[in-house]
Coordinates of C-alpha atoms and ligand atoms in Angstrom, one line a residue:
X264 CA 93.4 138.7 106.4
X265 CA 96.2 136.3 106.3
X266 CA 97.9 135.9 109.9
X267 CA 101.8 137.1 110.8
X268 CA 103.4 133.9 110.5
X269 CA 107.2 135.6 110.9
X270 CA 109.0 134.9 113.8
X271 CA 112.9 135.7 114.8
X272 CA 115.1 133.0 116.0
X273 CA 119.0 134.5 117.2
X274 CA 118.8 137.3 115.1
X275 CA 117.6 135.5 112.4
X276 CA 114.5 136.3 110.7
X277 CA 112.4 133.7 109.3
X278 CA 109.1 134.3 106.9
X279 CA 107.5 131.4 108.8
X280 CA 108.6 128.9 111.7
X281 CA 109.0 126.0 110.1
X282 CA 112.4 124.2 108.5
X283 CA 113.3 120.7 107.8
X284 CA 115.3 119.0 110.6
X285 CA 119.1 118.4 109.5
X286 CA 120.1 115.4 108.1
X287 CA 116.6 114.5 106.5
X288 CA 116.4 117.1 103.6
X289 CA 120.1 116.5 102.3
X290 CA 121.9 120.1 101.0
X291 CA 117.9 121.5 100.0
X292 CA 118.7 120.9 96.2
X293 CA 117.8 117.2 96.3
X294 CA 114.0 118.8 96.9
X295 CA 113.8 121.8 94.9
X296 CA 111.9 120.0 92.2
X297 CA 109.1 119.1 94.7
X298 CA 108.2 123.0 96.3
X299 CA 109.6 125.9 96.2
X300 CA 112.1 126.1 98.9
X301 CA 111.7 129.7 99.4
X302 CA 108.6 129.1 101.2
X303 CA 110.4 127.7 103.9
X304 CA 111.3 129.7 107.4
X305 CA 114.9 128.6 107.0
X306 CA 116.7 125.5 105.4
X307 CA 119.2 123.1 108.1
X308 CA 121.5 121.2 105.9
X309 CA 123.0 117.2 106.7
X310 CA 125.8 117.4 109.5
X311 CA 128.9 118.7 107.9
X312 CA 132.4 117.0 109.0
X313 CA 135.7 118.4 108.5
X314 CA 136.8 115.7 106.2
X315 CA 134.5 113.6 103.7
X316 CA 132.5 110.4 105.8
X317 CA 131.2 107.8 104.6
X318 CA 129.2 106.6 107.2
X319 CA 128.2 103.5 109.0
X320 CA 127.7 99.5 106.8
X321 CA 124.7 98.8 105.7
X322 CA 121.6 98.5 106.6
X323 CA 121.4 101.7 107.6
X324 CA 117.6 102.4 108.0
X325 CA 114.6 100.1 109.8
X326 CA 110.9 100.6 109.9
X327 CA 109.7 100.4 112.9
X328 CA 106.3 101.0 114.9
X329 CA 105.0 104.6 113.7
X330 CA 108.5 105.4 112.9
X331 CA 112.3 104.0 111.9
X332 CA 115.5 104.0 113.4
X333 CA 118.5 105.7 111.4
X334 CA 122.2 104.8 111.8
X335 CA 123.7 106.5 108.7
X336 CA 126.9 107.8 110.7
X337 CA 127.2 111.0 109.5
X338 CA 128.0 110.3 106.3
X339 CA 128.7 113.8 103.9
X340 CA 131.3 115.0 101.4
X341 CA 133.3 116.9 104.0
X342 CA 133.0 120.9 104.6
X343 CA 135.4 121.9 101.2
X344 CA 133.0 120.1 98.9
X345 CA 130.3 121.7 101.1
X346 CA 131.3 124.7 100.9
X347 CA 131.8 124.4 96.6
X348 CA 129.4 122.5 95.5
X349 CA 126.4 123.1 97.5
X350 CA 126.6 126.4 99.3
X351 CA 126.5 128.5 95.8
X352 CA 122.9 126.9 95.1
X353 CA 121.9 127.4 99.3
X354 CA 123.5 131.1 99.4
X355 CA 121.1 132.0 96.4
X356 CA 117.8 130.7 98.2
X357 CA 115.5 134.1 100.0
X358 CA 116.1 132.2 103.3
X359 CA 118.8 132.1 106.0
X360 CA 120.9 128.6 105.4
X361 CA 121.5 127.2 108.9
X362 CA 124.5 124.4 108.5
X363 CA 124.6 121.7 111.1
X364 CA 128.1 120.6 112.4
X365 CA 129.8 117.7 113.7
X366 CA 133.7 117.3 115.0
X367 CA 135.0 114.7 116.6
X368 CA 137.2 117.2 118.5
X369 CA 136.7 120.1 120.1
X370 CA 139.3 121.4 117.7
X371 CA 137.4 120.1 114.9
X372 CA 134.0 122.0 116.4
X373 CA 136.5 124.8 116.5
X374 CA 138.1 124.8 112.7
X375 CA 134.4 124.1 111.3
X376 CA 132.7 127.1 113.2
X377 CA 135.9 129.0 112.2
X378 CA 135.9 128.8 108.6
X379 CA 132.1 128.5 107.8
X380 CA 132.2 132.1 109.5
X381 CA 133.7 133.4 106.2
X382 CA 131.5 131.5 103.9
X383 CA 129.1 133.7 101.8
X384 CA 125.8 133.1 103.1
X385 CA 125.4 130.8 106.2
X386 CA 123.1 132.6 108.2
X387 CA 124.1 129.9 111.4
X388 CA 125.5 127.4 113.0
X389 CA 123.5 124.3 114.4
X390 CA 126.0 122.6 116.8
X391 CA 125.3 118.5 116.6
X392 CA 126.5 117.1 119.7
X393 CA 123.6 114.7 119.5
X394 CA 124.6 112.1 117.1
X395 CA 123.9 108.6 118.4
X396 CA 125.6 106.9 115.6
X397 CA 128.8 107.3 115.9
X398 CA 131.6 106.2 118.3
X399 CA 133.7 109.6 118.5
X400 CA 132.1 112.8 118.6
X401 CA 128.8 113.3 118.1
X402 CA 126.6 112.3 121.2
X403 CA 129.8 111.8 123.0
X404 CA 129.6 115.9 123.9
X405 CA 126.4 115.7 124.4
X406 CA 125.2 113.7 127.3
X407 CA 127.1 115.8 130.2
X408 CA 125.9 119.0 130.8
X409 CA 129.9 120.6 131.7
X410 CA 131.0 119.1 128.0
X411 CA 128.2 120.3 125.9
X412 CA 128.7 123.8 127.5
X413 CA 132.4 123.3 126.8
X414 CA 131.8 122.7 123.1
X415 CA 129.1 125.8 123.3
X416 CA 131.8 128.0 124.7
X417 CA 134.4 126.9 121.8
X418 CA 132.5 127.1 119.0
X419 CA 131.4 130.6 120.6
X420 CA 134.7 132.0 120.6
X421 CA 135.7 130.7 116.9
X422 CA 132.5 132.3 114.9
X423 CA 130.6 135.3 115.0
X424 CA 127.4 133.6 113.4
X425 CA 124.5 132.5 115.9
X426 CA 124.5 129.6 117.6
X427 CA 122.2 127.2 117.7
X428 CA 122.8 123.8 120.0
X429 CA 121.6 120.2 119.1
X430 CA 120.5 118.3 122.0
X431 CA 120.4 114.8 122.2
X432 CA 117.0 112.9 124.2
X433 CA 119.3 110.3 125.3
X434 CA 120.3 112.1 129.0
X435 CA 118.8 111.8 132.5
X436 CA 118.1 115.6 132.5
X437 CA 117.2 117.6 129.5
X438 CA 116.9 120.8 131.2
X439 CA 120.2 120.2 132.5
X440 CA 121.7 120.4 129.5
X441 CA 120.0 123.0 128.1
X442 CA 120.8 125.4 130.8
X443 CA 124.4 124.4 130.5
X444 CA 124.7 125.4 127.0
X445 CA 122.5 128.6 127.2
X446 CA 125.3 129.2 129.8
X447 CA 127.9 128.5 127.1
X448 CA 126.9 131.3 124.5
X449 CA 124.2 129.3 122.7
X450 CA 121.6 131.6 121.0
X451 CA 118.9 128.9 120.8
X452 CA 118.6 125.5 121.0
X453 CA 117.3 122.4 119.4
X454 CA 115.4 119.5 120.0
X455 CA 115.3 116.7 120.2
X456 CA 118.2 114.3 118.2
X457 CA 117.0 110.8 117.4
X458 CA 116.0 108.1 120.6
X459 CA 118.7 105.5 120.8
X460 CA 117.3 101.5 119.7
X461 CA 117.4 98.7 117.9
X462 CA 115.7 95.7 116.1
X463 CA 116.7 92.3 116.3
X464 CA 115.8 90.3 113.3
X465 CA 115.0 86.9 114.7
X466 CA 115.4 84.8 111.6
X467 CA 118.8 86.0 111.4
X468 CA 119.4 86.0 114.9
X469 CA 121.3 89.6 114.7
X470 CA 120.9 93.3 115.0
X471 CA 118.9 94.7 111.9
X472 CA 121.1 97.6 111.5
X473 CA 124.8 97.3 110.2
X474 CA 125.8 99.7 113.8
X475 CA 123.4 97.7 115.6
X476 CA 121.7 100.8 117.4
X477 CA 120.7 103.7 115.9
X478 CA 118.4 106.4 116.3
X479 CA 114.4 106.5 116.4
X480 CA 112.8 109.0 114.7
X481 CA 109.4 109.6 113.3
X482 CA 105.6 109.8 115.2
X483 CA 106.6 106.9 117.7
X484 CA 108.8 110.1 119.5
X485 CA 106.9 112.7 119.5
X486 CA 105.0 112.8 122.7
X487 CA 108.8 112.3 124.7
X488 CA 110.2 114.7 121.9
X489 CA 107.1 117.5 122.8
X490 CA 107.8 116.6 126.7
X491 CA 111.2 117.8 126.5
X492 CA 110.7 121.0 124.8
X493 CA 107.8 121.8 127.4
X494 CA 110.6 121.7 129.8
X495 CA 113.3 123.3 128.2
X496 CA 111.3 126.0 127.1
X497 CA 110.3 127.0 130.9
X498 CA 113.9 127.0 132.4
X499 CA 115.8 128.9 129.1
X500 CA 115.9 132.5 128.0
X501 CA 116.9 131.8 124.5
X502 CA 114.3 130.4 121.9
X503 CA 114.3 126.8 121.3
X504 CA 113.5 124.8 117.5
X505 CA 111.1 122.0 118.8
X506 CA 111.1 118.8 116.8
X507 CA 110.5 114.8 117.1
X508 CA 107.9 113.2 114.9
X509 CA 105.6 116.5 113.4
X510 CA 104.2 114.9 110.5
X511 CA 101.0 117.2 110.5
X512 CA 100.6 121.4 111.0
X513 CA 98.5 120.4 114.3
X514 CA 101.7 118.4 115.5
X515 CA 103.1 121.6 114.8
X516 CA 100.9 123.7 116.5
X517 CA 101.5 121.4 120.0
X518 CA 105.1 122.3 119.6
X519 CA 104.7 125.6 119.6
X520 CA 102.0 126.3 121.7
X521 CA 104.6 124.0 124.4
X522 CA 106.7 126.9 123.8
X523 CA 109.2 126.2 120.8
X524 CA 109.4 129.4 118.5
X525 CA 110.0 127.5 115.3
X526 CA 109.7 123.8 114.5
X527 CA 111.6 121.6 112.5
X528 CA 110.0 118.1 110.2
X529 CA 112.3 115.5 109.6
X530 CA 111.2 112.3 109.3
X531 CA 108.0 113.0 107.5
X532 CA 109.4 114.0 104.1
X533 CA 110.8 111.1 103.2
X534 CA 106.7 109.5 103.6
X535 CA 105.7 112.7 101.7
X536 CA 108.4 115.4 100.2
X537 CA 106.2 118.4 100.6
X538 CA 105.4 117.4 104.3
X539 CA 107.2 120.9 105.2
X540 CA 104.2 122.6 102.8
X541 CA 102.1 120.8 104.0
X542 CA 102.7 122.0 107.9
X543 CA 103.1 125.5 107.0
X544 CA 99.7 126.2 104.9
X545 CA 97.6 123.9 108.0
X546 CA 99.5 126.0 110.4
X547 CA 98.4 129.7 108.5
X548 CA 94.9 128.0 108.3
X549 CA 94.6 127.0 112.1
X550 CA 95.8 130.5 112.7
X551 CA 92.9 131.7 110.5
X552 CA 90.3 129.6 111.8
X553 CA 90.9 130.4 115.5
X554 CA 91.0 134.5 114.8
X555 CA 95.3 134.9 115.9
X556 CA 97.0 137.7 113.7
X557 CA 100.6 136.7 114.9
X558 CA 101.9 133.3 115.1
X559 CA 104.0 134.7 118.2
X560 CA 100.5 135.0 120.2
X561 CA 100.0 131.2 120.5
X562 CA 104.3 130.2 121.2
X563 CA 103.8 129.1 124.7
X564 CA 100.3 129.6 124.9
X565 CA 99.6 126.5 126.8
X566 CA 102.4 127.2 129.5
X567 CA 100.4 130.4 130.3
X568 CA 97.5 127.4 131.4
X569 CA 99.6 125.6 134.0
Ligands
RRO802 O1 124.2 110.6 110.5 C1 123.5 110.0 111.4 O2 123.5 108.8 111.6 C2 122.7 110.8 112.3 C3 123.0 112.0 112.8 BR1 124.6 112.9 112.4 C4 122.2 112.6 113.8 O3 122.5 113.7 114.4 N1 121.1 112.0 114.1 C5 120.7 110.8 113.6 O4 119.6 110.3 114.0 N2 121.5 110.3 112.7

């Protein structure tokens, strides 16, 4: 018999746990000819900014040890082309469309949660104060536990869709953090955002990357990423989206045994587009070959061994 693999995530219910992470499967159309995305537990489109960005100079992306450092600045075509152009081919999809945000403002938060509220088919927010990448906005709400709940409580008050905060790995105290904005009205919360770093080219004598930092992604994270969700998901009520480096479904598996209720994969689909397949068939199969009927029986199954 083929295991339960449905799990619900602030209201939202999802045929399985896993969804790309935001900003590394563009608006989902860019991979349609690769799967099917209607296998997917839910689809998180790039940030969208009130206005069109272009993002930071090139170079924008460097390889690095068992991953790669990003700085692309939040570049997208703004939330009125968003909302024309690519939410009629999201809103058709059999899956809830989660859209990330990101406002320089808290007004900007504000306007974007406000009007996406009456857009035909987003099923959620997912609240980015974790960019690294860019000077205003961004990460700048989210390293201080009282201004990530103040964004949390503003974008609250301007939508009626659920919630879902960003968090950034670049802070002294993740649980800190995530306590503030469960306090704020978040109805989950994920993690992590990239690491902040750079590479120096030494023939050049200068920062590889046109920002000079940006932010690490990929394998080289995942054992901080898989920390931190460990953590958060002891001291929150509401469910956390665990993510950092899954490239495989047993990467997958740690996450949620560590206590995330879904996962997202980022950085693996650009090495292989139907990475996200890939996790959720190993996944049903691990469920299989260990006897467990319902994916919820193993989220948080190693806290239970502390
Ligand atoms: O666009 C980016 O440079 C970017 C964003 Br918005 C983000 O949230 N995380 C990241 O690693 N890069």
């Amino acid at each position: 018999m083929r295991p339960r693999m449905e799990v619900e995530i602030a209201g939202l219910k999802l045929k399985n746990p896993v969804m790309p992470a935001s900003g590394t499967f563009g608006f989902g159309q860019e991979y349609s000819n690769f799967f099917d995305l209607n296998r997917l537990g839910a689809i998180v489109v790039k940030s969208v900014t009130l206005e069109p960005t272009m993002g930071n100079s090139p170079p924008r992306i460097v390889e690095t040890p068992s991953g790669m450092l990003n700085a692309i600045g939040l570049q997208n075509p703004g939330l009125q082309v968003f909302v024309d152009d690519k939410m009629p081919f999201l809103r058709q999809l059999q899956l809830p469309v989660i859209v990330n945000i990101a406002g320089k403002t808290l007004e900007e938060y504000a306007e974007l949660a406000g009007r996406l509220d009456e857009v035909e088919g987003v099923a959620a927010l997912e609240v980015n104060i974790s960019c690294p990448n860019v000077k205003a906005g961004g990460i700048a709400f989210g390293t201080h536990p009282d201004t990530a709940r103040r964004v949390t409580e503003t974008v609250r008050r301007a939508t009626r869709l659920p919630l879902i905060i960003k968090l950034s790995p670049n802070v002294t105290d993740i649980v800190e953090m995530a306590k503030a904005v469960e306090a704020g009205g978040a109805d989950a919360i994920s993690l992590v955002n990239s690491l902040t770093g750079m590479v120096i080219d030494i023939h050049h004598r200068r920062p590889v990357l046109g920002n000079i930092t940006g932010g690490l992604t990929g394998p080289a994270i995942r054992p901080v990423a898989l920390l931190m969700v460990w953590r958060v998901a002891q001291a929150v009520q509401v469910p956390v989206i665990g993510m950092g480096g899954i490239v495989s479904a047993s990467d997958a598996v740690q996450f949620l045994l560590a206590g995330a209720k879904a996962v997202a994969v980022g950085t693996a689909t650009f090495r292989d587009p139907t990475a996200l397949v890939q996790v959720i068939e190993g996944i049903e199969s691990y469920l299989m070959e260990n006897n467990i009927e319902d994916i919820n029986d193993i989220i948080g199954a190693a806290q239970d061994s502390r």
